[in-house]
Short mmCIF file of C-alpha atoms in Angstrom, two decimals:
data_model
loop_
_atom_site.label_atom_id
_atom_site.label_comp_id
_atom_site.label_asym_id
_atom_site.label_seq_id
_atom_site.Cartn_x
_atom_site.Cartn_y
_atom_site.Cartn_z
CA SER A 22 3.09 -17.57 10.47
CA PHE A 23 5.32 -16.18 8.03
CA PHE A 24 7.92 -18.40 8.24
CA PHE A 25 5.45 -21.95 9.12
CA PHE A 26 5.91 -22.58 5.15
CA PHE A 27 9.61 -22.90 5.31
CA ILE A 28 9.96 -24.77 8.54
CA ILE A 29 7.46 -27.57 8.15
CA MET A 30 8.83 -27.88 4.15
CA ASN A 31 12.32 -28.29 6.18
CA SER A 32 11.45 -31.33 8.53
CA THR A 33 10.10 -32.82 5.83
CA THR A 34 9.95 -35.18 2.71
CA HIS A 35 12.26 -34.12 0.08
CA THR A 36 9.37 -33.26 -2.06
CA LEU A 37 8.42 -30.56 0.09
CA SER A 38 12.82 -29.31 -0.26
CA TRP A 39 12.37 -29.33 -3.74
CA LEU A 40 8.47 -27.10 -4.04
CA ARG A 41 10.49 -24.26 -1.20
CA GLN A 42 13.25 -24.33 -3.52
CA ARG A 43 11.36 -24.47 -7.06
CA LEU A 44 9.15 -21.32 -5.26
CA LEU A 45 12.24 -19.35 -4.47
CA ASP A 46 13.50 -19.39 -8.09
CA ASP A 47 9.62 -18.95 -9.38
CA LEU A 48 10.31 -15.47 -7.11
CA ARG A 49 13.94 -14.73 -7.53
CA THR A 50 13.15 -15.07 -11.66
CA ARG A 51 10.02 -12.74 -11.45
CA LYS A 52 11.64 -10.08 -9.74
CA LEU A 53 8.75 -9.66 -7.49
CA SER A 54 8.52 -7.18 -4.99
CA SER A 55 10.41 -8.41 -1.11
CA LYS A 56 6.91 -7.71 -0.25
CA THR A 57 4.83 -9.78 -2.88
CA GLN A 58 7.03 -12.17 -2.41
CA SER A 59 6.59 -12.65 1.01
CA GLY A 60 2.51 -12.59 0.58
CA TYR A 61 2.87 -15.16 -1.93
CA ILE A 62 4.50 -17.55 0.54
CA ARG A 63 2.34 -16.93 3.30
CA THR A 64 -0.38 -17.38 0.88
CA VAL A 65 0.93 -21.02 0.00
CA SER A 66 1.75 -21.69 3.89
CA ARG A 67 -1.48 -21.36 4.84
CA PHE A 68 -3.01 -23.31 2.44
CA TYR A 69 -0.28 -26.04 2.66
CA GLY A 70 -1.32 -25.72 7.08
CA TRP A 71 -5.32 -26.47 5.37
CA LEU A 72 -4.75 -29.23 3.00
CA GLY A 73 -2.58 -31.09 5.72
CA ARG A 74 -0.06 -32.97 2.96
CA SER A 75 2.27 -31.62 -0.12
CA PRO A 76 0.68 -28.81 -1.87
CA ASP A 77 1.54 -30.96 -5.15
CA THR A 78 -1.38 -33.38 -3.99
CA ALA A 79 -3.40 -30.70 -4.46
CA THR A 80 -7.10 -31.24 -6.46
CA ALA A 81 -9.19 -28.52 -8.14
CA GLU A 82 -11.58 -29.53 -5.84
CA ASP A 83 -9.15 -28.95 -2.89
CA LEU A 84 -9.20 -25.68 -4.04
CA ARG A 85 -12.91 -24.99 -4.66
CA ARG A 86 -13.37 -26.05 -1.38
CA TYR A 87 -10.30 -24.16 0.29
CA GLN A 88 -12.19 -20.28 -1.27
CA LEU A 89 -15.28 -21.71 0.39
CA HIS A 90 -13.63 -22.29 3.57
CA LEU A 91 -11.98 -18.53 3.06
CA VAL A 92 -14.84 -17.11 2.79
CA GLU A 93 -17.11 -19.07 5.25
CA HIS A 94 -13.99 -17.61 7.28
CA GLY A 95 -15.51 -14.01 6.70
CA ILE A 96 -12.36 -13.42 4.41
CA SER A 97 -12.44 -9.90 2.69
CA PRO A 98 -13.26 -9.36 -0.84
CA ILE A 99 -9.76 -8.07 -1.33
CA SER A 100 -8.01 -10.43 1.11
CA LEU A 101 -9.71 -13.35 -1.05
CA ASN A 102 -8.81 -12.45 -4.40
CA VAL A 103 -4.52 -11.87 -2.87
CA THR A 104 -5.14 -15.43 -2.07
CA ILE A 105 -6.53 -17.01 -5.62
CA THR A 106 -3.93 -14.50 -6.71
CA GLY A 107 -0.82 -16.16 -4.85
CA LEU A 108 -2.32 -19.53 -5.16
CA LYS A 109 -2.37 -18.93 -9.08
CA PHE A 110 0.79 -18.06 -9.37
CA PHE A 111 2.23 -21.64 -7.22
CA PHE A 112 0.51 -23.42 -9.30
CA GLU A 113 0.84 -22.01 -12.59
CA SER A 114 3.92 -21.21 -12.26
CA THR A 115 5.80 -23.58 -9.86
CA LEU A 116 3.41 -26.43 -10.68
CA ASP A 117 3.00 -25.94 -13.83
CA ARG A 118 -0.83 -26.48 -13.62
CA PRO A 119 -3.10 -24.18 -14.28
CA GLU A 120 -5.70 -26.31 -14.54
CA LEU A 121 -6.43 -27.15 -11.16
CA MET A 122 -7.38 -23.44 -10.47
CA ARG A 123 -10.63 -23.55 -13.00
CA HIS A 124 -13.04 -23.30 -9.74
CA MET A 125 -11.08 -20.77 -7.93
CA HIS A 126 -12.38 -17.03 -9.29
CA PRO A 127 -11.33 -13.24 -7.73
CA VAL A 128 -14.73 -12.04 -6.59
CA HIS A 129 -16.03 -7.87 -6.77
CA VAL A 130 -14.25 -5.40 -4.82
CA PRO A 131 -16.85 -3.00 -3.84
CA ARG A 132 -15.87 0.50 -4.51
CA LYS A 133 -15.76 2.60 -1.57
CA ILE A 134 -15.08 6.57 -1.14
CA PRO A 135 -11.85 7.21 0.79
CA VAL A 136 -11.74 9.75 4.05
CA VAL A 137 -11.39 12.80 4.09
CA LEU A 138 -10.35 15.22 6.08
CA SER A 139 -10.73 18.71 5.81
CA PRO A 140 -8.08 21.38 6.03
CA ASP A 141 -8.50 22.10 9.36
CA GLU A 142 -8.46 18.56 10.30
CA VAL A 143 -4.85 17.71 8.62
CA ALA A 144 -3.49 21.18 10.49
CA ARG A 145 -4.94 19.45 13.98
CA LEU A 146 -3.62 16.02 12.93
CA ILE A 147 -0.31 17.12 12.32
CA GLY A 148 0.24 19.05 14.93
CA ALA A 149 -1.17 16.68 16.59
CA ALA A 150 1.58 14.19 16.37
CA GLY A 151 3.88 14.72 19.19
CA ASN A 152 7.23 15.46 17.60
CA LEU A 153 9.23 17.33 15.09
CA LYS A 154 10.10 13.71 13.04
CA ASN A 155 6.82 12.50 13.20
CA GLN A 156 5.35 15.70 12.39
CA THR A 157 7.46 16.58 9.58
CA ALA A 158 6.63 13.13 8.44
CA LEU A 159 3.20 13.56 8.53
CA SER A 160 3.53 16.16 6.61
CA VAL A 161 5.28 14.95 3.84
CA ALA A 162 2.29 12.17 3.33
CA TYR A 163 -0.30 15.54 2.84
CA GLY A 164 2.44 17.31 0.91
CA ALA A 165 3.44 15.41 -1.49
CA GLY A 166 0.42 12.90 -1.87
CA LEU A 167 2.59 9.64 -0.62
CA ARG A 168 2.08 6.87 0.03
CA VAL A 169 3.09 5.86 3.62
CA SER A 170 5.79 3.46 1.89
CA GLU A 171 7.29 6.13 -0.39
CA VAL A 172 7.36 8.07 2.45
CA ALA A 173 9.28 5.25 5.09
CA ALA A 174 12.12 4.61 1.77
CA LEU A 175 12.35 8.57 0.95
CA LYS A 176 16.80 9.34 1.49
CA VAL A 177 17.90 13.04 1.81
CA SER A 178 19.21 12.67 -1.32
CA ASP A 179 15.65 12.43 -2.81
CA ILE A 180 14.91 16.45 -2.23
CA ASP A 181 15.58 18.25 -5.36
CA SER A 182 15.32 22.02 -3.60
CA GLN A 183 16.37 23.10 -7.18
CA ARG A 184 13.84 21.54 -9.18
CA MET A 185 11.30 21.80 -6.12
CA THR A 186 10.10 18.07 -6.25
CA LEU A 187 10.50 14.55 -4.26
CA ARG A 188 12.29 11.62 -6.39
CA ILE A 189 9.94 8.68 -5.42
CA GLU A 190 11.89 4.97 -6.23
CA GLN A 191 10.38 2.20 -7.04
CA GLY A 192 6.74 3.35 -5.59
CA LYS A 193 3.88 0.81 -6.72
CA GLY A 194 3.64 -1.32 -9.82
CA SER A 195 8.08 -0.95 -9.31
CA LYS A 196 7.98 2.47 -11.13
CA ASP A 197 10.10 5.69 -10.31
CA ARG A 198 8.17 8.94 -10.83
CA TYR A 199 8.47 12.80 -8.78
CA ALA A 200 6.47 14.11 -6.28
CA MET A 201 5.71 17.85 -6.15
CA LEU A 202 7.70 19.54 -3.37
CA SER A 203 5.87 22.33 -2.73
CA PRO A 204 8.28 25.50 -0.38
CA VAL A 205 6.00 25.27 2.90
CA LEU A 206 7.09 21.60 3.05
CA LEU A 207 11.09 22.31 1.27
CA GLU A 208 11.85 24.58 5.22
CA SER A 209 10.08 21.96 7.29
CA LEU A 210 12.49 18.99 5.73
CA ARG A 211 14.98 22.03 6.19
CA THR A 212 13.83 22.57 9.84
CA TRP A 213 13.68 18.73 10.53
CA TRP A 214 17.26 17.78 8.65
CA HIS A 215 19.03 20.44 11.11
CA THR A 216 17.52 18.50 14.21
CA ALA A 217 18.14 15.51 13.18
CA ARG A 218 21.37 15.88 12.39
CA ALA A 219 22.89 17.83 14.98
CA ALA A 220 20.99 15.29 17.65
CA GLY A 221 22.41 12.13 15.34
CA TRP A 222 19.30 10.77 14.74
CA MET A 223 20.33 10.73 11.05
CA LEU A 224 23.21 9.61 8.97
CA ASN A 225 24.72 11.69 5.98
CA GLY A 226 23.09 11.25 2.92
CA GLY A 227 20.46 7.96 4.86
CA TRP A 228 17.43 7.51 5.42
CA LEU A 229 14.84 11.02 6.09
CA PHE A 230 12.83 9.02 8.81
CA PRO A 231 15.21 6.47 10.23
CA GLY A 232 14.09 4.15 12.75
CA GLN A 233 15.85 4.00 16.45
CA ASP A 234 19.05 2.09 14.39
CA PRO A 235 19.83 5.10 12.01
CA ALA A 236 20.91 2.89 9.17
CA ASP A 237 17.34 0.97 9.25
CA PRO A 238 14.21 3.65 7.87
CA ILE A 239 10.89 4.05 10.03
CA SER A 240 8.53 1.15 9.52
CA THR A 241 5.24 1.52 7.88
CA ARG A 242 3.93 0.35 11.32
CA GLN A 243 5.61 2.66 13.48
CA LEU A 244 4.07 5.12 11.14
CA ASN A 245 0.24 4.27 11.27
CA ARG A 246 0.81 4.26 15.08
CA VAL A 247 1.53 7.59 14.94
CA ILE A 248 -1.25 9.02 12.87
CA HIS A 249 -3.78 7.11 15.38
CA GLU A 250 -3.00 8.33 17.92
CA ALA A 251 -2.47 11.75 16.10
CA ALA A 252 -5.98 11.61 15.69
CA LYS A 253 -7.30 10.57 18.91
CA VAL A 254 -5.15 13.80 20.43
CA ALA A 255 -7.04 16.21 18.20
CA GLN A 256 -10.52 14.42 18.69
CA ILE A 257 -11.29 13.47 15.47
CA ASN A 258 -13.79 10.79 15.00
CA LYS A 259 -13.19 9.77 11.37
CA ARG A 260 -11.40 6.61 10.45
CA VAL A 261 -7.86 7.89 9.37
CA SER A 262 -5.04 6.01 8.42
CA MET A 263 -1.39 6.91 6.17
CA HIS A 264 -3.37 6.82 2.96
CA THR A 265 -6.68 9.05 4.27
CA LEU A 266 -3.43 12.44 4.05
CA ARG A 267 -3.07 11.04 0.28
CA HIS A 268 -6.62 10.66 -0.19
CA SER A 269 -7.05 13.88 1.76
CA PHE A 270 -3.88 15.68 -0.94
CA ALA A 271 -5.62 14.58 -3.94
CA THR A 272 -9.34 15.88 -3.01
CA HIS A 273 -8.20 19.10 -2.18
CA LEU A 274 -6.02 19.47 -5.66
CA LEU A 275 -8.79 19.07 -6.99
CA GLU A 276 -10.79 21.16 -5.08
CA GLN A 277 -8.43 23.55 -5.85
CA LYS A 278 -9.12 23.27 -9.84
CA VAL A 279 -5.98 21.54 -10.25
CA ASP A 280 -6.64 19.57 -13.82
CA ILE A 281 -7.38 15.77 -13.06
CA ARG A 282 -4.72 14.54 -15.14
CA VAL A 283 -2.29 16.30 -13.45
CA ILE A 284 -3.34 15.14 -10.30
CA GLN A 285 -3.19 11.47 -11.41
CA VAL A 286 1.02 11.82 -12.31
CA LEU A 287 1.74 13.82 -8.82
CA LEU A 288 -0.01 10.35 -7.42
CA GLY A 289 1.32 8.04 -10.01
CA HIS A 290 -1.77 6.33 -11.16
CA LYS A 291 -1.70 4.33 -14.17
CA LYS A 292 -5.52 4.94 -15.07
CA LEU A 293 -7.45 8.07 -15.01
CA GLU A 294 -10.02 5.53 -12.86
CA SER A 295 -8.58 5.64 -10.30
CA THR A 296 -8.05 9.46 -10.00
CA ALA A 297 -11.13 9.68 -11.00
CA LEU A 298 -12.86 8.34 -7.68
CA TYR A 299 -12.09 11.76 -5.59
CA THR A 300 -14.89 13.48 -7.66
CA GLN A 301 -16.61 11.76 -5.77
CA VAL A 302 -15.17 13.17 -2.22
CA ALA A 303 -15.05 16.54 -3.53
CA THR A 304 -17.48 18.66 -1.68
CA LYS A 305 -16.68 22.41 -2.43
CA ILE A 306 -17.08 21.35 -6.22
CA LEU A 307 -20.13 19.51 -5.51
CA ARG A 308 -21.36 23.42 -3.28
CA GLU A 309 -20.68 25.28 -6.66
CA VAL A 310 -22.85 23.38 -8.97
CA VAL A 311 -25.69 25.01 -9.42
CA SER A 312 -28.96 22.94 -8.65
CA PRO A 313 -31.37 22.60 -12.57
CA LEU A 314 -33.92 23.40 -9.68
CA ASP A 315 -32.75 26.89 -8.91
CA SER A 316 -33.03 27.78 -12.58
CA LEU A 317 -36.79 27.10 -12.59
CA HIS A 318 -39.33 30.01 -12.05
CA PRO A 319 -42.20 28.90 -10.53
CA VAL A 320 -45.51 29.26 -12.34
#
């Protein structure tokens, strides 16, 4: 579990306690996000559980065998690469033993075409989300192209109705950016704000989508549960997640002939190639292309 590393280290030798503290200090020094820190700790914990002894006694061969163990047990390419990154941090930064990682190599992650909903399916999905809070949250994810974590982290003060923008603080890569705020989405947010304030669900200047305790934001897990349930109710058989709304936002903008560089900025993509993936799923654009076969004259 997440706390396994700490429990074991606190109950064993002085060496393990020192390693624990050293790792925590290194994570804080780098100012890594709390999510990244948790992931690295979990990675070291799992390696320690497999190794069965203090991780500072590990050899390069141990690490090679651990990667083989993970592959044989069906770990996905993405999870394997995340594991390697976490162990690399531990052995290079905390132990100052970079040579131990020489047999561990990241693997290629197959690039898959994202699942995209049609505008009609998006409308059905949002309508099937149940209450006003859920419908508004899904509307934000689609209408502004936000990640699920960005939707959950929104505060009332992030809404700028004068500039028609949403302020996204510390999105992916710990970067701030502005997302678009359409008139329809602004009206939906106003309706939700008035309803939530009248019912006492929202604190003054607090989270836009509070959790059960208004002092806490809604969790990303809860939002994912909402969209999975909405997909069932709307009878959408595609594999739908909150990120599907972001994919659909980008694809629909591309089909509306919005410049791909503008979409890149709206999504907060660092590289244009990440945004260019949507050209492969913009079927409306594909349908408008005239095949060279159609211009042939019969002989």
